[in-house]
Coordinates of C-alpha atoms in Angstrom, one line a residue:
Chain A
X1 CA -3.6 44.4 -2.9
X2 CA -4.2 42.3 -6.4
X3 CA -6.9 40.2 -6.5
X4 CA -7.7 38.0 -9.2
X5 CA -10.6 37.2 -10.3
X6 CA -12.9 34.3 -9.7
X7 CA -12.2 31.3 -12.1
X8 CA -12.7 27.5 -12.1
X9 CA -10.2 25.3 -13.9
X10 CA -11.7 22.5 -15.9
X11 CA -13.7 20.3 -14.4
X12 CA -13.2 16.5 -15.1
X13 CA -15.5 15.9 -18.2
X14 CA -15.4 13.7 -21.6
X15 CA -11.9 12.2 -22.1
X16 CA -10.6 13.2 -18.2
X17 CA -13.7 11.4 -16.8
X18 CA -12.9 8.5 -19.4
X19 CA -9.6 8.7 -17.8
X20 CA -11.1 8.5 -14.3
X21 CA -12.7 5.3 -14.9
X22 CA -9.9 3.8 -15.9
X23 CA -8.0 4.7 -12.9
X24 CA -11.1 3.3 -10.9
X25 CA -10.8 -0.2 -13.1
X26 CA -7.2 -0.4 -12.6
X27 CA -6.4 0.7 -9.4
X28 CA -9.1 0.1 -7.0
X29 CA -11.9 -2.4 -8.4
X30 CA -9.7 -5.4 -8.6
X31 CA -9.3 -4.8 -5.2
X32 CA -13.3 -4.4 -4.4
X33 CA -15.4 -7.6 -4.3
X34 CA -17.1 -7.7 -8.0
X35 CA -20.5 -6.9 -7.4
X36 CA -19.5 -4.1 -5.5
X37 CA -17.4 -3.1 -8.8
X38 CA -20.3 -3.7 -10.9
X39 CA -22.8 -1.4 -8.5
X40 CA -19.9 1.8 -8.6
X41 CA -19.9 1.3 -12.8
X42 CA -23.7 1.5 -12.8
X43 CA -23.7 4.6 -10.6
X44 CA -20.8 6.2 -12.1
X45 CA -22.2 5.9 -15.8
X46 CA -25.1 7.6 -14.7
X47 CA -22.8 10.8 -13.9
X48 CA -20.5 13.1 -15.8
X49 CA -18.1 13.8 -13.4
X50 CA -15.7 11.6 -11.9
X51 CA -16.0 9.7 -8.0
X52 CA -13.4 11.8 -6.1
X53 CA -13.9 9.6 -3.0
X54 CA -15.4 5.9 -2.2
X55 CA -16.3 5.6 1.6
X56 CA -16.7 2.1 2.6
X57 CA -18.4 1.4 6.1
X58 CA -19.6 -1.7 7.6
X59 CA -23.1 -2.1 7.8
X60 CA -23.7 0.5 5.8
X61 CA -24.1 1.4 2.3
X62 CA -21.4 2.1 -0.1
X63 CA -20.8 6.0 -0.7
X64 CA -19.0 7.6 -3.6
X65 CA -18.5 11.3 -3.5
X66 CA -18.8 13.2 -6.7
X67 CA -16.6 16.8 -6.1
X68 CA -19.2 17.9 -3.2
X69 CA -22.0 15.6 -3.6
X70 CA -22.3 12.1 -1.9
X71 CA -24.4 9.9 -3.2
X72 CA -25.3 6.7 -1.4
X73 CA -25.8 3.3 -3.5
X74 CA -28.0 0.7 -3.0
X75 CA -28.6 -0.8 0.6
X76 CA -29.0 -4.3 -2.0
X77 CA -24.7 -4.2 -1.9
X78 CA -24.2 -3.6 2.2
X79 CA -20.3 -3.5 3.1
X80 CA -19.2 -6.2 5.2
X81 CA -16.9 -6.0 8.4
X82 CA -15.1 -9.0 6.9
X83 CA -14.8 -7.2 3.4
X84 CA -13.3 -4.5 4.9
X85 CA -10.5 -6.3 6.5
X86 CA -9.9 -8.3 3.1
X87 CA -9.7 -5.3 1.0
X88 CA -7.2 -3.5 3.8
X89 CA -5.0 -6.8 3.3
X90 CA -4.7 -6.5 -0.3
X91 CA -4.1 -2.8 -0.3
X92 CA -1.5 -3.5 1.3
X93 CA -0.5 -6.6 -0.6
X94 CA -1.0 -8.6 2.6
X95 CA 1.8 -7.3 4.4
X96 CA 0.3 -4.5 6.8
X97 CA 4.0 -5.3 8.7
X98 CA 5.3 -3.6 5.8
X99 CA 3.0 -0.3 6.5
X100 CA 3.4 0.4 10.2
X101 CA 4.1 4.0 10.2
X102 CA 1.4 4.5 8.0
X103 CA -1.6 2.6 10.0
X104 CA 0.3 5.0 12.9
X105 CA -1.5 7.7 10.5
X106 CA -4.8 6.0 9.8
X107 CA -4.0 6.2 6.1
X108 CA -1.9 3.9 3.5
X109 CA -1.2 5.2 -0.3
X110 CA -1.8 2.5 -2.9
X111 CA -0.7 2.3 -6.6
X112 CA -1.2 5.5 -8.5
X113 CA -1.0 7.0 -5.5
X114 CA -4.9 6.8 -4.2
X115 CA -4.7 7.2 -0.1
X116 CA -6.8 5.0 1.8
X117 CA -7.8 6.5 5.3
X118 CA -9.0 4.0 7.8
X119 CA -10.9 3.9 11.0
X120 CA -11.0 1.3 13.7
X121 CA -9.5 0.2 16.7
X122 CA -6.4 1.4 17.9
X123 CA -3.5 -0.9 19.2
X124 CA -1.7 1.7 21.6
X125 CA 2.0 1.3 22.7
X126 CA 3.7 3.4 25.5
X127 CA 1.1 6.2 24.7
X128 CA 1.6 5.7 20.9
X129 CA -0.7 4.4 18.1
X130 CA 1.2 1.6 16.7
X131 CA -1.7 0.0 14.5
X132 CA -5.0 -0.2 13.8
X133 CA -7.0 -3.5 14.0
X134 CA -10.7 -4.0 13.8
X135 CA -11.3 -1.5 10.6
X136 CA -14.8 -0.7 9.9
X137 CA -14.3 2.3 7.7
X138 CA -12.1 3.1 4.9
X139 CA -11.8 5.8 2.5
X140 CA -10.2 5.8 -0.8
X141 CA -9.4 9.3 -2.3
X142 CA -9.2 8.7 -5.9
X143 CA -6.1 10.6 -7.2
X144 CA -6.2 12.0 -10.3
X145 CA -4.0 14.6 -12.5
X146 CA -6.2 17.3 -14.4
X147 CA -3.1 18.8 -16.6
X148 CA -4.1 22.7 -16.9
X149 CA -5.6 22.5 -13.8
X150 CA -2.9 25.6 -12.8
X151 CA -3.2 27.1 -15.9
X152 CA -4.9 30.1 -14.1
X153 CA -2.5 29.7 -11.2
X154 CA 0.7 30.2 -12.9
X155 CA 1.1 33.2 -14.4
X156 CA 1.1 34.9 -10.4
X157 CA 4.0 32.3 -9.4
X158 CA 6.3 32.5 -12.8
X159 CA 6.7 36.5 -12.6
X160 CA 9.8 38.4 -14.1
X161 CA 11.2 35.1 -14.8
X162 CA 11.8 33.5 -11.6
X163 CA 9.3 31.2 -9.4
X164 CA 7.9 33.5 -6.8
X165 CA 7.7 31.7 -3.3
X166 CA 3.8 30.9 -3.2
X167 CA 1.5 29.8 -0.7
X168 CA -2.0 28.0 -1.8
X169 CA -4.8 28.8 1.1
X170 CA -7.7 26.7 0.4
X171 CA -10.7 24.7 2.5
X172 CA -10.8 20.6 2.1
X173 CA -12.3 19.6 -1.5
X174 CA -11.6 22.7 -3.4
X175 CA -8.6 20.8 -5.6
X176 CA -5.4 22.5 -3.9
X177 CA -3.8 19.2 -4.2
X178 CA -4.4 18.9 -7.8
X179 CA -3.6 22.2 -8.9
X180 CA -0.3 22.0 -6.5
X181 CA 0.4 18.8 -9.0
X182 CA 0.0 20.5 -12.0
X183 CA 1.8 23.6 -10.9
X184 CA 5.3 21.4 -9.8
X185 CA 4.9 19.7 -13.3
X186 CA 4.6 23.0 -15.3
X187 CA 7.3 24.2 -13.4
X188 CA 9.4 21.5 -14.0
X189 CA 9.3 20.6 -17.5
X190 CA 9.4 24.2 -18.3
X191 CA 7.8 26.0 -21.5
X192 CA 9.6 26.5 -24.1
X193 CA 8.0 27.9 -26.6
X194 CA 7.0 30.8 -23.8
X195 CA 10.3 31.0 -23.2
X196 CA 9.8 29.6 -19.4
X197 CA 12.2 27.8 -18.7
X198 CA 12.1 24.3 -16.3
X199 CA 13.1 24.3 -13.0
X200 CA 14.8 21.8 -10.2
X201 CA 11.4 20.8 -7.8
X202 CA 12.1 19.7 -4.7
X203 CA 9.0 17.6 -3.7
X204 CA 8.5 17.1 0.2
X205 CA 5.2 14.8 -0.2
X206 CA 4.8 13.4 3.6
X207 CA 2.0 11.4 2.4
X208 CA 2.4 10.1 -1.3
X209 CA -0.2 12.4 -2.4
X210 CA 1.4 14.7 -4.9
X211 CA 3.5 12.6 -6.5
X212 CA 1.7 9.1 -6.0
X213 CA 4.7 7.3 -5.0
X214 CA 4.5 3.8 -4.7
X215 CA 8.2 2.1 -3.6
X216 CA 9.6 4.8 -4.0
X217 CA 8.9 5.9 -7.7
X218 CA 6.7 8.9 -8.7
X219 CA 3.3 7.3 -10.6
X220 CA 1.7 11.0 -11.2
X221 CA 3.1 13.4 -13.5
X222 CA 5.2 15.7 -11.3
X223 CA 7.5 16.7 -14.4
X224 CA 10.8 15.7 -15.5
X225 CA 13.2 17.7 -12.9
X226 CA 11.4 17.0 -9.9
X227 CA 12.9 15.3 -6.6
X228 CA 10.9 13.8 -4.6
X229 CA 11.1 12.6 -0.9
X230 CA 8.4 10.4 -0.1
X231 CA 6.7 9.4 3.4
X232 CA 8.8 11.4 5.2
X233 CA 8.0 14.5 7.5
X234 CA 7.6 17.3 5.2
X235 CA 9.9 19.4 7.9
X236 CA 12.9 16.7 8.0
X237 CA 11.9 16.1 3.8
X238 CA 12.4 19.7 2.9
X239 CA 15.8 20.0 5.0
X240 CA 16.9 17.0 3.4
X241 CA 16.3 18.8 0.0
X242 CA 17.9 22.0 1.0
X243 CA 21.2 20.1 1.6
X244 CA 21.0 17.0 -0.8
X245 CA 19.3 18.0 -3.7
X246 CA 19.9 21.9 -4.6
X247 CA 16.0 22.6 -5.8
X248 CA 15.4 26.4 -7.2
X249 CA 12.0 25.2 -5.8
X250 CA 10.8 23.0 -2.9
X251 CA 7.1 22.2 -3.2
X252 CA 4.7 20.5 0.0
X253 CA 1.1 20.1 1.0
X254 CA -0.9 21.3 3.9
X255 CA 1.9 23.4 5.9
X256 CA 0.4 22.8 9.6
X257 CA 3.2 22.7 12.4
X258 CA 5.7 24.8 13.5
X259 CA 8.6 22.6 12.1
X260 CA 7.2 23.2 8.8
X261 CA 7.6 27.1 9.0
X262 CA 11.2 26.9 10.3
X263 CA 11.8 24.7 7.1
X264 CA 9.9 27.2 4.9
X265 CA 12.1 30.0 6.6
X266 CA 15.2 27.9 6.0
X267 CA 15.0 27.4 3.1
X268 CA 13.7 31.4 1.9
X269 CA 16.9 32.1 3.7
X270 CA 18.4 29.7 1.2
X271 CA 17.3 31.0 -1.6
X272 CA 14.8 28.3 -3.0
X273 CA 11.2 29.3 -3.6
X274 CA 8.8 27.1 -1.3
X275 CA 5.3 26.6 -2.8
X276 CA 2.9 25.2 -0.2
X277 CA -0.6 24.8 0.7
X278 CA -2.3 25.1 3.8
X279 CA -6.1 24.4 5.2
X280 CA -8.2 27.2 5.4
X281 CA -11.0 29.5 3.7
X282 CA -10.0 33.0 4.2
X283 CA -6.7 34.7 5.7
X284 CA -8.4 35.0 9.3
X285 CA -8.6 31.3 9.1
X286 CA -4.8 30.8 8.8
X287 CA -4.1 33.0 11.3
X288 CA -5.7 32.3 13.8
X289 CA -4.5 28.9 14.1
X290 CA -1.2 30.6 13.2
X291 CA 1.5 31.7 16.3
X292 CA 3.6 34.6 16.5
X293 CA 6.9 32.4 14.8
X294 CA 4.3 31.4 11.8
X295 CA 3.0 35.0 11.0
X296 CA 6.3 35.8 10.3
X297 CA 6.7 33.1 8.4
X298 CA 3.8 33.9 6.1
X299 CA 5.6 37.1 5.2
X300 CA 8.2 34.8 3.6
X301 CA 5.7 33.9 0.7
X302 CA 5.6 36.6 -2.3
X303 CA 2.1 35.4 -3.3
X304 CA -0.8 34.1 -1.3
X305 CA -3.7 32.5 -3.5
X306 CA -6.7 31.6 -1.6
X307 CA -8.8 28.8 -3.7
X308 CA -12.7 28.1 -3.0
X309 CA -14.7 25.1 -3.9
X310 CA -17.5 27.1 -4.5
X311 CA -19.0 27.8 -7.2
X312 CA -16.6 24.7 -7.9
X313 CA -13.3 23.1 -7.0
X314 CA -10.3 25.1 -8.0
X315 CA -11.5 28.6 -8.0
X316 CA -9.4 30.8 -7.3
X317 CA -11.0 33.5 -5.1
X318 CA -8.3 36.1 -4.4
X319 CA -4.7 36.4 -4.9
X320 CA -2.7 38.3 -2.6
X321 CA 1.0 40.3 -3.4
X322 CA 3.4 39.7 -0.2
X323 CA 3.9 43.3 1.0
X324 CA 0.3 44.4 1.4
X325 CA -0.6 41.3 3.4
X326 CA 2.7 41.5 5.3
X327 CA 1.5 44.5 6.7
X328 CA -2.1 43.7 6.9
X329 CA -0.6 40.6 9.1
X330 CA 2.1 42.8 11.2
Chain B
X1 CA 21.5 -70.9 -12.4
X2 CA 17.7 -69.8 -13.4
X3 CA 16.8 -70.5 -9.6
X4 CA 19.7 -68.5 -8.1
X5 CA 18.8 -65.4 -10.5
X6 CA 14.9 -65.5 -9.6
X7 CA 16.1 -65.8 -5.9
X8 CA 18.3 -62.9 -5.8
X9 CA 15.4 -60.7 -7.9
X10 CA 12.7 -62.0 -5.3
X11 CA 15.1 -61.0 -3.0
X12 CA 16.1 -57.7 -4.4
X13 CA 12.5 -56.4 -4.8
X14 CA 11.1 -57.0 -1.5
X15 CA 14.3 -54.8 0.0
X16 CA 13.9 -52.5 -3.0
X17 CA 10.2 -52.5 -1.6
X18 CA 11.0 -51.9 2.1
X19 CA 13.4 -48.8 0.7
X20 CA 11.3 -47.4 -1.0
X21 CA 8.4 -47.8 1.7
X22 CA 10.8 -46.2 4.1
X23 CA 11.9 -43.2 2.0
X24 CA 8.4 -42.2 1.9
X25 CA 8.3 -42.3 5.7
X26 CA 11.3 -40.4 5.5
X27 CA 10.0 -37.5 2.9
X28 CA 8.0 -35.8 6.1
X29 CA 10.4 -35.0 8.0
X30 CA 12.6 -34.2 5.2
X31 CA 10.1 -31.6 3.8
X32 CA 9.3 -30.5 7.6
X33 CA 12.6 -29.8 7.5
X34 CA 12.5 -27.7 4.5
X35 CA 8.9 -25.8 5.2
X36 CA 10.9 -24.8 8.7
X37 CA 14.0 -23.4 6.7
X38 CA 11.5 -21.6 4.7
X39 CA 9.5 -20.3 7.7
X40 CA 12.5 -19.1 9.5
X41 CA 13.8 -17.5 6.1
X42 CA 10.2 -15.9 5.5
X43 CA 10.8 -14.0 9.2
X44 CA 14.2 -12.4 8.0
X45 CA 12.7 -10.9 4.9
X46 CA 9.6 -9.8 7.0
X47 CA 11.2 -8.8 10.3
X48 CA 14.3 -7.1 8.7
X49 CA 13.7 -6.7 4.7
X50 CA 9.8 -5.4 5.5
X51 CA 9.0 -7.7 1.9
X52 CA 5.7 -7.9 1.2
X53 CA 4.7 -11.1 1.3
X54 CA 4.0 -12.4 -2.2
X55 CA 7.7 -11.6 -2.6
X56 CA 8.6 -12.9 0.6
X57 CA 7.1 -16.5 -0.2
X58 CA 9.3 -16.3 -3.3
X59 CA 12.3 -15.6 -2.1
X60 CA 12.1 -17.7 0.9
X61 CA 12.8 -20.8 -0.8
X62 CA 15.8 -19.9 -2.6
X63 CA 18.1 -22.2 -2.4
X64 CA 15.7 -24.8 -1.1
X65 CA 16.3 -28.0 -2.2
X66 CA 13.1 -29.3 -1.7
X67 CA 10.9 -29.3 -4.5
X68 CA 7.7 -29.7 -3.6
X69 CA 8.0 -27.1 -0.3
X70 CA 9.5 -24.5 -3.1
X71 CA 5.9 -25.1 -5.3
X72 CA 3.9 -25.0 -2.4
X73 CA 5.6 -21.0 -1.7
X74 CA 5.8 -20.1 -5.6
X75 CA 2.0 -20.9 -6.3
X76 CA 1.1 -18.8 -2.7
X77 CA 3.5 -16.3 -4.2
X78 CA 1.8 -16.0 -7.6
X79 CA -1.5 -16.9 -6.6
X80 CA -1.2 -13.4 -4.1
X81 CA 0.3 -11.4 -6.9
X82 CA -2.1 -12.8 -9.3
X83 CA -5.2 -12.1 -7.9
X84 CA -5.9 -8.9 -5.8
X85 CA -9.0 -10.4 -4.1
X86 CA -7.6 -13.6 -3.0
X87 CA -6.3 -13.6 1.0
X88 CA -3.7 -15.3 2.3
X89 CA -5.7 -18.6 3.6
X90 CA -7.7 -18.4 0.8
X91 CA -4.6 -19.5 -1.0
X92 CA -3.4 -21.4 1.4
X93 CA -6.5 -24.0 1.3
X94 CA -6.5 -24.1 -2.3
X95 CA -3.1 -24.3 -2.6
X96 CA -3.5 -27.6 -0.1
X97 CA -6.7 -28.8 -2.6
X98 CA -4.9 -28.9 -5.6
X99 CA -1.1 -29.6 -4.0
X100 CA -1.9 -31.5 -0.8
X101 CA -1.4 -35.0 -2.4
X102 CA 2.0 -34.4 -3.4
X103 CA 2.9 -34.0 0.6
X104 CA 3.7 -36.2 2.9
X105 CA 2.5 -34.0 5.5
X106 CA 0.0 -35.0 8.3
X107 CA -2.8 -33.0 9.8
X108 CA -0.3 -31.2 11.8
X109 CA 1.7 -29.2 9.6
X110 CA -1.4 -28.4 7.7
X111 CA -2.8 -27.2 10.9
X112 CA 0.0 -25.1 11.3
X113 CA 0.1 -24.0 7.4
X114 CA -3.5 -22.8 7.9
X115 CA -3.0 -21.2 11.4
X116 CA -0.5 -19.0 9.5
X117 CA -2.8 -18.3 6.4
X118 CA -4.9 -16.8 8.7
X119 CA -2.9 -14.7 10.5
X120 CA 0.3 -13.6 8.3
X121 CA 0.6 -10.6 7.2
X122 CA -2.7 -9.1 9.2
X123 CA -0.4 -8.1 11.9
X124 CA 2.5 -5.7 12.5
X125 CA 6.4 -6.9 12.1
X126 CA 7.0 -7.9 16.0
X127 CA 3.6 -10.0 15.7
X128 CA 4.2 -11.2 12.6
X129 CA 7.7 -12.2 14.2
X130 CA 6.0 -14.0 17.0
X131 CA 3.7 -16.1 14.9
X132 CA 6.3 -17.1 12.7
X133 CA 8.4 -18.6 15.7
X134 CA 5.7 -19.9 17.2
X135 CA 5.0 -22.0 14.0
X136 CA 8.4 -22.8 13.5
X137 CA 8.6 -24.5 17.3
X138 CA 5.4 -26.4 16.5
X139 CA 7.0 -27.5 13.2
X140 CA 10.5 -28.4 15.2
X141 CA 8.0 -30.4 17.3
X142 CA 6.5 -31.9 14.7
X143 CA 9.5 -33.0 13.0
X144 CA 11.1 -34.5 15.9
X145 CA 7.9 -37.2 16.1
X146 CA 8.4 -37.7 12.5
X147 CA 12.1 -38.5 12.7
X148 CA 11.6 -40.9 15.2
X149 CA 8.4 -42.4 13.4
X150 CA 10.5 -42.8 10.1
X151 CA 13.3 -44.5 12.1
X152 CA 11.1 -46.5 13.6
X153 CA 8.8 -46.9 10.3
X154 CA 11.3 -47.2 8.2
X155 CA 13.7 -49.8 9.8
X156 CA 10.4 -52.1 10.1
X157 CA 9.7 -51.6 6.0
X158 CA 12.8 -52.6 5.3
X159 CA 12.8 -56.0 7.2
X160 CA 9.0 -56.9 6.5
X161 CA 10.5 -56.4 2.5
X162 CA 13.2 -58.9 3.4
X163 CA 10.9 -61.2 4.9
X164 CA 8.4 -60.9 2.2
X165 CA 10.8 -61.6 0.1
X166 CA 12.0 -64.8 1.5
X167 CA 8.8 -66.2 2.2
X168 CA 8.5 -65.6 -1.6
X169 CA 11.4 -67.7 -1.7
X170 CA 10.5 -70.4 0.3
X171 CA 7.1 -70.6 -1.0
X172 CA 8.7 -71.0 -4.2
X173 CA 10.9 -73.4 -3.5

């Protein structure tokens, strides 16, 4: 068994924090009433790194989330019921008839690819959520790109010249999105001068996280030979690829169900690497909410690199060869 | 000869007078006409295009050949796109502030403009569908009264020009 040692990649300082605000002035405060703006620039010039999340509740406070640290702001600015149905309309450019199947997930992606998570009512149809009404909660999970950020992560999925299938095992907040991001665009674009060269990405992004699609087009930096299918199961997505597209890569976010894994194995099978992620904090974790059908699946991966947000987002904690955990699993 | 002339422009301005009178009265219907078109338009790019709505209150009024019903959609339709915090009947009631006097719309179809401001777009597609119709059965409604009104209306401007007119003449004379 290899395992790497602990690292961090860079954390989002100086000109990446710089670029953070900007995304927070162009992407979500025109959307936020202006005082409430004003409040989240006063708070956020007070820190160095950059608001990961901005929770929104009514009647309460406004919260921004700094990596692992909330902090609250002042009860002065309370978040209004009525606000929150506002800022939901214009998030969705007033045309929530536009983003059913996403209220039926609780969460809508807005330009540059920031999701928005909701709570409220449900309306329920023939057992089914068809939309949510009444929101009192929102949360906006500020996407951002840290290039590097799978600097570290690289060198065990680009071995003897190919792209080793790869799966990312990590617990919420510890950046396996981000380095995910960065590892497609490496991938794709290729590095020349290392004599790398770029590979066809198929991107399965069920939720317009990765790739920040808005309409359709890619607002993120995913690289130039990247494919990406947008909003739609990753399971259906990555067959899709397989057949359509012809990736030497398919790339997706938090495996989970059992679709996903016969899609993985399909498209091993194939002959395409598969780089995923999945929710966890150490290899027990996965498994046990793993069946018989998805062990064997995880065999399919040549590299398994379990990420930690301790003693910050992004390290890397241990990365695992295929064969030794194949039999550690079997 | 001076007599006949100033008779037949007496004459000629008081029916020019009850034309115009009645034209107005029938600019209501005519634009409750067009704001229906628009609606029923607006529910095909909603229902089967999913549009969002800026764009739908821009395209709706293609083709429309009534100007000041095309205005009223482009400003909602810039004013949305424009401004991120603005709602829907936020721009509705300013676009009625600054735009109402060029209507000839009564209370009703504003009524029926606001009821929409406040509920497009907050709903999903079948809703959105229903509120729509609803509206545009309200407007059909409204337009029908109109119709009649201007017929009515109109038919009397015309005559009380004539007979203005004539009085003119006779007082005249």
């Amino acid at each position: 068994m290899h395992i790497g040692t602990g690292c961090a990649y860079n954390e989002v300082k100086g000109g990446m924090k710089m670029k953070a605000d900007m995304i927070l002035e162009n992407d979500i405060f025109p959307f936020l009433p202006e005082k409430w703006g004003q409040v989240i620039r006063e708070e956020d010039a007070r820190r160095e790194d950059a608001i990961s999340e901005v929770r929104l509740r009514a009647g309460e406070p406004i919260r921004l989330r700094y990596g692992l640290h909330e902090v609250a702001l002042s009860r002065d600015v309370m978040v209004l019921a009525r606000e929150i149905d506002r800022i939901v309309s214009s998030f969705c450019q007033h045309s929530r008839y536009a983003m059913e199947s996403e209220f039926q997930n609780g969460y809508i992606t807005i330009r540059g690819g920031h999701r928005v998570g909701m709570a409220g009512q449900a309306v329920v149809v023939d057992g089914k959520v068809k939309m949510l009404k009444h929101i009192h909660s929102l949360v906006i999970r500020i996407a951002r790109e840290v290039v590097g950020s799978a600097d570290r992560v690289l060198p065990y999925v680009w071995k003897h010249g190919r792209v080793q299938s790869t799966l990312i095992v990590a617990p919420p907040y510890s950046g396996k999105t981000t380095i995910l991001r960065d590892l497609i665009r490496q991938l794709s674009d290729g590095d020349e001068r290392n004599g790398r060269c770029g590979v066809i990405v198929g991107l399965a992004d069920e939720r317009s996280e990765i790739a920040g699609a808005y309409q359709g087009i890619p607002r993120l930096h995913i690289g130039s030979r990247t494919d990406v299918i947008d909003g739609a199961l990753k399971s259906s997505a990555m067959m899709m690829l397989i057949r359509a597209m012809s990736p030497d890569v398919i790339a997706t976010d938090e495996l989970g169900r059992r679709e996903d894994m016969v899609a993985v194995e399909e498209a091993v099978h194939a002959g395409i690497a598969v780089i995923a992620t999945i929710h966890g904090r150490y290899r027990e974790d996965v498994l046990a909410r793993m069946n018989k059908t998805m062990r064997e699946v995880f065999t399919l991966f040549s590299c398994i690199i379990f990420l930690d947000n301790q003693p910050t987002m992004g390290t890397i904690r241990a990365v695992m060869r295929c064969d030794d955990v194949s039999e550690e699993i079997l | 000869m001076i007599m006949s002339i100033g008779v037949v422009l007496i004459l000629s301005a008081g029916i020019g007078m009850g034309v115009f009178r009645a034209r107005e009265l029938w600019a209501r219907p005519r634009e409750t006409r067009a704001l229906i078109q628009a609606l029923s338009a607006l529910e095909t790019h909603i229902v089967y295009g999913e549009t969002p709505l800026a764009d739908g209150f821009r395209e709706c009024v293609n083709g429309c050949g009534e100007d000041t019903v095309t205005k009223m959609f482009l400003y909602l339709s810039e004013r949305l796109k424009g401004d991120r915090r603005c709602s829907v009947s936020n721009a509705v009631d300013e676009m009625r502030r600054k735009m109402g006097s060029d209507f000839s719309f009564g209370q009703a179809e504003w009524n029926v403009l606001t009821f929409l401001g406040e509920q497009l777009g907050k709903t999903d597609c079948h809703e959105a569908e229903k509120q729509l119709r609803l509206s545009v059965e309200q407007l059909k409604q409204i337009e029908a009264v109109a119709i009649t009104d201007a017929e009515k209306k109109g038919k009397m401007a015309i005559y009380i020009g004539i007979c203005s007119a004539l009085m003119m003449i006779l007082v005249c004379v």
